[in-house]
Amino acid sequence: MQSADTPKKVFIKTWGCQMNVYDSTRMQDALESDGYSPTDNMEDADLVLLNTCHIREKAAEKVYSNLGRIRALKKARAETDRPMTIGVTGCVAQAEGKEILAREKSVDLVVGPQTYHRLPQIVARAKTHGPQVDTEYAVEDKFAHMPMATRKQVQARGVTAFLTVQEGCDKFCTFCVVPYTRGAEISRPHAMIMDEARALVDAGVREITLLGQNVNAWHGLGPNGREMRLGELLHDLAQVDGIRRLRYVTSHPKDMDDGLIEAHRDLDVLMPYLHLPVQAGSDRILKAMNRSHTAQEYVDIISRVRKMRPDIAISGDMIVGFPGETDEDFEATMDIVRATDYAQCYSFKYSPRPGTPGAEMTDQVDETVKTKRLARLQALLNEQQVAFNASCVGKTIEVLVEKPGKTSDQLIGRSPWLQSVVVPSHTGGIGDIVEVTVTSANPNSLIAQPAKRIVD
Ligand code: 5AD
Ligand code: SF4
C-alpha cells in the first residue's frame, strides 16, 4: 500500500464552459488541502477526474470514449501499490448520475457540480466503500463551503482569474440542459465576492472575469442593505485597489439593464468586450426557443451598448437547425449576424438534449441541412472575425502580458478585446500592462511590437 505521506496526484480533464474551468481549479484546491498535488500526466495520477459538459451530444459522448481508454490504465494499475481512482464530475455526472456507473464499471465516483466541497470525503469513501454517487442540489452550501484559494494557489495560476458570482439558470431556453444540470439561478453574496476579489488582487491577479451561466442576472444586497445588480457590483469591484481589468461572462439579453450598459461607459477597468448570445435571428425561432426577446430587441441592445462604448467588441453564440427552422428563418440568422458584426462568435448545430422541450419537437431539421447552414454561417462569422482583427493593425493598444510564448523570445498577452497578442519578450514582464503597436493580424491572434513604455 502507498504510505500516508507519499504525495498523491490528481489529474483533472476539463470540457465545456469557463464555469467548468473554474470548478476544476476549485476541485484541485480542495484536493490539494487533502494532500493531492496536480499532475498533467494522467498515467501518473492516483485520482483522475473528468469534469464534463452535457450541453451538446458530442460533448457528452466524449466522456465515454475517454473512460474507455482510462479503463485500461486503471486495470494495469489494479495490482500495484498505486491503484487508480476515477471520477466523473460536472454536468454529465449531474444529468446521468448512477447510469454512468452502470455503463462504465471502472468509475468510482460520480459527483455533480453542487457538491464539490465534499469531494475529498467522497474520494475517501469511494476507496473504502466502493462506487459513490453524489448529485444532490445544495448550491448555497457550495458557495458557503468552498474554501477560498490560497495565495500560493492563485499565484501559481497567473495574473488573470475567474470569480464565480452567479450560478444556474431559470430561463429554460427550450434547447438547453443548463437549468436541469446547474439548477436555479443563485447569486453569490456581495461581501463574499468582494473578499475573493481582494484576495485575488493581493496575490497578484490583475484581471478578473466574473462568471455565471447568467452573470448579468446577478443581484444582491450591497453594504448599505440596498438591492443592487451587476452594473453596481462592477462599480464596487472597480474600487478594489490594484484591480486593472474586469470582464464578465455569459450574459442574457433580458438582463442587459441600463446600469450594466452604462458601466461600459463609466468604468475604464471594464474591458470593451461583451459576450451576448442571441442564438437565432428569426422571431419565430426565438419564440420557439423561449428566449423571450425579439431580434430587433437584441439589435437595439447592441446599438445602445455601442453608443456607450463605441470600441466594444461583441461576441455571441448561434444555433442553426433548431426544430422548425426554415431557409427563411436561417436567412434571418445570417441577417442578425450582419447587423451585429461580431468580433468573435461561437456557432453550433442544434443538438437535441434528452429532457428538454426541443428534443420533443416533431419538426427536427435534417443533419445535412444543419451542416450546410453551419458552413455558411461560419464562413460569415470567420470573415467578421478576420476583419475585426485586421482593423487592429496599426493601432497602439494596451496588452496585459500573461504567459511565455511558444519560443523564448516571445510573450503572450491579451488585448482589451480578448484577442491573444504575441509580443517580443523584451516588451515587459508577466503581469505588466504594456503599450504595443499591432503589426499584423492572424485569424486568432495579433502580432505586436512595443510602442514605447510599460504602462503599469
Ligand atoms: N444544441 C446546440 N447548441 C447548444 N447550446 C446550448 N444548448 C445547445 C444545444 N442543445 C449552445 C448555445 C449556448 C452555448 C453555451 O451552447 O449557443 O449559448
Ligand atoms: Fe441555457 Fe438559455 Fe439558461 Fe443560457 S439562458 S444557460 S442558453 S437556458
PDB file of C-alpha atoms and ligand atoms in Angstrom, residues 55-56 175-177 277 279 317-319 348-353, ligand 1:
ATOM      1  CA  ILE A  55     -24.515  20.892 -23.476  1.00  0.00           C
ATOM      2  CA  ARG A  56     -24.355  19.018 -26.787  1.00  0.00           C
ATOM      3  CA  PHE A 175     -32.779  23.679 -26.369  1.00  0.00           C
ATOM      4  CA  CYS A 176     -30.721  23.892 -23.204  1.00  0.00           C
ATOM      5  CA  VAL A 177     -29.874  21.446 -20.409  1.00  0.00           C
ATOM      6  CA  PRO A 277     -25.578  35.291 -27.265  1.00  0.00           C
ATOM      7  CA  GLN A 279     -28.828  32.104 -30.768  1.00  0.00           C
ATOM      8  CA  ASP A 317     -23.392  32.148 -29.679  1.00  0.00           C
ATOM      9  CA  MET A 318     -25.562  30.923 -32.564  1.00  0.00           C
ATOM     10  CA  ILE A 319     -27.503  27.735 -33.128  1.00  0.00           C
ATOM     11  CA  PHE A 348     -23.327  25.165 -33.269  1.00  0.00           C
ATOM     12  CA  LYS A 349     -25.650  22.709 -34.943  1.00  0.00           C
ATOM     13  CA  TYR A 350     -28.705  22.173 -32.796  1.00  0.00           C
ATOM     14  CA  SER A 351     -28.269  19.000 -30.755  1.00  0.00           C
ATOM     15  CA  PRO A 352     -31.441  17.549 -29.158  1.00  0.00           C
ATOM     16  CA  ARG A 353     -30.819  17.076 -25.444  1.00  0.00           C
TER      17      ARG A 353
HETATM   18  N1  5AD B   1     -27.582  22.364 -29.211  1.00  0.00           N
HETATM   19  C1  5AD B   1     -26.681  23.209 -29.763  1.00  0.00           C
HETATM   20  N2  5AD B   1     -26.118  24.233 -29.092  1.00  0.00           N
HETATM   21  C2  5AD B   1     -26.495  24.431 -27.822  1.00  0.00           C
HETATM   22  N3  5AD B   1     -26.132  25.356 -26.919  1.00  0.00           N
HETATM   23  C3  5AD B   1     -26.790  25.103 -25.774  1.00  0.00           C
HETATM   24  N4  5AD B   1     -27.578  24.024 -25.908  1.00  0.00           N
HETATM   25  C4  5AD B   1     -27.431  23.605 -27.190  1.00  0.00           C
HETATM   26  C5  5AD B   1     -27.995  22.535 -27.926  1.00  0.00           C
HETATM   27  N5  5AD B   1     -28.893  21.715 -27.396  1.00  0.00           N
HETATM   28  C6  5AD B   1     -25.201  26.443 -27.209  1.00  0.00           C
HETATM   29  C7  5AD B   1     -25.870  27.813 -27.056  1.00  0.00           C
HETATM   30  C8  5AD B   1     -25.290  28.319 -25.784  1.00  0.00           C
HETATM   31  C9  5AD B   1     -23.912  27.697 -25.806  1.00  0.00           C
HETATM   32  C10 5AD B   1     -23.218  27.649 -24.490  1.00  0.00           C
HETATM   33  O1  5AD B   1     -24.136  26.387 -26.296  1.00  0.00           O
HETATM   34  O2  5AD B   1     -25.490  28.597 -28.149  1.00  0.00           O
HETATM   35  O3  5AD B   1     -25.257  29.721 -25.704  1.00  0.00           O
END
